[in-house]
Amino acid sequence: MDKMEKKETLKRIHAVDLLNCADQVVKVSGWVENYRDLKKIRFIQLKDRTGFIQVTLPQTEVSKEVFDSIQDLTKESVLEIDGLVKKSPQARLGVELIPSKIQIVSKAKAPTPIDMSGKIVSDLSVRLDYRFLDLRNPKSINLFKLRSRVLGFVVDFFENSGFIGINTPKLTSAGVESGAELFKVDYFGKPAYLAQSPQIYKQMMVCSGLEKVYEIGPVFRAEKSHTVRHLTEFTGIDFEQGFIESEQEVMDTVEGLMHFILKHVQEECAEQLIALGLDQKIEVPEKIPRMDMVEVKKLLAENGLKLTAEDDLTPEAEKWLGDYVLKKFNSEFVFVTNYPWAVRPFYHMKPNGDSKGTKSFDLIWKGLEIATGAQREHRYDLLKAQAKEKGLNLDEMKDYSLIFQYGVPAHGGCGLGLDRIMEQLCNLDNIREAILLPRDPERLTP
Ligand code: AMO
């Protein structure tokens, strides 16, 4: 802007700071949450990212131009308002704004495609179609503010514990989990795949000498699962640590992580917890019970949920176990250890002298798996044999096989799903609520 044209403009104040501005003239901006016309007095409830602002227009106190300018106001329109802040015990924030100038920056179409008041519960799929509008609802936005804090706590935990943050490629030439779950993409005429986990890279970085690494990043799974716990793209929290004695140390890290996250959520996120109705409901785990799969299956069988020694836990079994540990140990969490070799990937280490088990675990929270981890097989010959058992040829997985040939410590790690963590933390019925813009077999938009 030309210097000569420069006008005296007020600095924008947010709702949260308004109380400190009594008797001052300020500028506020935001969306119209509500508008009431009582003929001689008009009220606008404006919202910004920090809260609500009551704007009051008594016909006798504001100019005719300002009073008339909001005649056809629609909810969700964006306004910029200059006005005087007055103390008002009746207003939600204890202050109201008497406008001297109102600019309608953008007029919203009416009615909105979803109910913005939260009184009529819209269908989840419609809410997701209009997610940007759904997020103007305080409950939704508080969930994502909480998610942002949780992510921060995850980073703090790993940084405080000597782990190094890494970012690894999501465009890869092959996967190590299971071929059926790979999304294939055209990479300049050659096939490439979206990474279904940073498994290879996190092990590679342990071997590189970094010893302890973590990554928070997108994970892609071409699974046609239509459930409340599966997405085709989710945020993975992965870590890997070297020089371990056993998978127990990996579980110690997961236990420390969950304790750290939930302690900080409880201590620092009161505003979000209250908005989400969770303020009395956060359990901070100290020691998480660790139960062997053999023992778990015995208990399940005694309670009518029979599984074979080679089976994975079903969702029903996880649910049952969640209720069981809550009653038995007063714990929302449980580690199930020693998963059958039959349902684990080739890189999980087998216990000494046991060809049917693995030195692996899952973490179940309130009846849902939120993490999988294991000690890895680092001895090249054994790894090669294990790959063969699963019908894979390690020689054909050159990049993966190389890292075991130039000095590799005993190591292990774990992958946790951030979206599942949020689903369980907020007691949501569906994982799609926990992610801004979910991807599933039917949904590729918005
Ligand atoms: P796994 O495949 O069990 O293990 O994934 C780890 C964790 O990621 C989450 N998760 C999912 N979340 C949403 N939608 C999905 N489709 C989905 N699939 C998995 C879960 C799960 O516990 N490489 C191993 C980890 C390791 O051993 O380090 C792995 O990817 O919370």
GROMACS .gro file of C-alpha atoms and ligand atoms in nm, residues 176-177 181 196-200 202 219-223 225 227 229-240 250 344-345 347-348 360-363 368-376 412-421 423 431 439, ligand 1:
model
   90
  176VAL     CA    1   0.789  -5.546   0.447
  177GLU     CA    2   0.451  -5.590   0.615
  181GLU     CA    3  -0.197  -5.401   0.187
  196GLN     CA    4   0.267  -4.916   0.485
  197SER     CA    5   0.503  -4.846   0.779
  198PRO     CA    6   0.852  -4.700   0.829
  199GLN     CA    7   0.963  -5.046   0.947
  200ILE     CA    8   1.269  -5.086   0.723
  202LYS     CA    9   1.353  -4.721   1.152
  219VAL     CA   10   0.097  -4.472   0.701
  220PHE     CA   11  -0.093  -4.617   0.406
  221ARG     CA   12  -0.285  -4.945   0.415
  222ALA     CA   13  -0.480  -5.076   0.115
  223GLU     CA   14  -0.715  -5.269   0.342
  225SER     CA   15  -1.188  -5.283   0.603
  227THR     CA   16  -1.483  -5.086   1.053
  229ARG     CA   17  -1.103  -4.881   1.374
  230HIS     CA   18  -0.954  -4.894   1.024
  231LEU     CA   19  -0.844  -4.617   0.790
  232THR     CA   20  -0.652  -4.646   0.466
  233GLU     CA   21  -0.429  -4.354   0.567
  234PHE     CA   22  -0.350  -4.293   0.931
  235THR     CA   23  -0.087  -4.120   1.144
  236GLY     CA   24   0.166  -4.363   1.281
  237ILE     CA   25   0.388  -4.305   1.584
  238ASP     CA   26   0.683  -4.537   1.533
  239PHE     CA   27   0.995  -4.586   1.736
  240GLU     CA   28   1.290  -4.823   1.739
  250VAL     CA   29   1.024  -5.181   2.432
  344ARG     CA   30   0.328  -6.200   1.305
  345PRO     CA   31   0.565  -6.070   1.032
  347TYR     CA   32   1.108  -5.993   1.128
  348HIS     CA   33   0.968  -6.059   1.480
  360SER     CA   34   0.616  -5.944   2.044
  361PHE     CA   35   0.322  -5.765   2.202
  362ASP     CA   36   0.013  -5.556   2.139
  363LEU     CA   37  -0.113  -5.282   2.367
  368LEU     CA   38  -0.891  -5.180   2.128
  369GLU     CA   39  -0.542  -5.251   1.994
  370ILE     CA   40  -0.351  -4.923   1.978
  371ALA     CA   41   0.006  -5.054   1.936
  372THR     CA   42   0.212  -5.344   1.806
  373GLY     CA   43   0.576  -5.401   1.889
  374ALA     CA   44   0.849  -5.662   1.913
  375GLN     CA   45   1.211  -5.745   1.948
  376ARG     CA   46   1.339  -5.791   1.592
  412GLY     CA   47   1.316  -5.365   1.895
  413GLY     CA   48   1.044  -5.112   1.846
  414CYS     CA   49   0.678  -5.043   1.818
  415GLY     CA   50   0.413  -4.870   1.607
  416LEU     CA   51   0.117  -4.688   1.761
  417GLY     CA   52  -0.181  -4.541   1.578
  418LEU     CA   53  -0.242  -4.177   1.674
  419ASP     CA   54  -0.598  -4.187   1.541
  420ARG     CA   55  -0.679  -4.490   1.754
  421ILE     CA   56  -0.520  -4.320   2.056
  423GLU     CA   57  -1.050  -4.251   1.945
  431ILE     CA   58  -1.204  -4.356   1.431
  439ARG     CA   59  -0.959  -4.190   0.408
  447AMO     P1   60   0.070  -5.264   1.285
  447AMO     O1   61   0.037  -5.302   1.147
  447AMO     O2   62   0.003  -5.342   1.396
  447AMO     O3   63   0.225  -5.272   1.313
  447AMO     O4   64   0.035  -5.109   1.307
  447AMO     C1   65   0.070  -5.041   1.425
  447AMO     C2   66  -0.048  -4.965   1.482
  447AMO     O5   67  -0.103  -4.878   1.384
  447AMO     C3   68  -0.243  -4.869   1.400
  447AMO     N1   69  -0.309  -4.916   1.278
  447AMO     C4   70  -0.415  -4.857   1.219
  447AMO     N2   71  -0.485  -4.748   1.251
  447AMO     C5   72  -0.588  -4.712   1.170
  447AMO     N3   73  -0.621  -4.779   1.058
  447AMO     C6   74  -0.553  -4.891   1.022
  447AMO     N4   75  -0.586  -4.955   0.908
  447AMO     C7   76  -0.445  -4.934   1.103
  447AMO     N5   77  -0.357  -5.037   1.095
  447AMO     C8   78  -0.276  -5.024   1.202
  447AMO     C9   79  -0.281  -4.953   1.520
  447AMO    C10   80  -0.168  -5.051   1.524
  447AMO     O6   81  -0.149  -5.105   1.654
  447AMO     N6   82   0.559  -5.226   1.176
  447AMO    C11   83   0.462  -5.261   1.278
  447AMO    C12   84   0.493  -5.191   1.408
  447AMO    C13   85   0.621  -5.238   1.476
  447AMO     O7   86   0.638  -5.358   1.494
  447AMO     O8   87   0.701  -5.151   1.509
  447AMO    C14   88   0.324  -5.222   1.232
  447AMO     O9   89   0.305  -5.145   1.141
  447AMO    O10   90  -0.284  -4.870   1.634
   0.00000   0.00000   0.00000
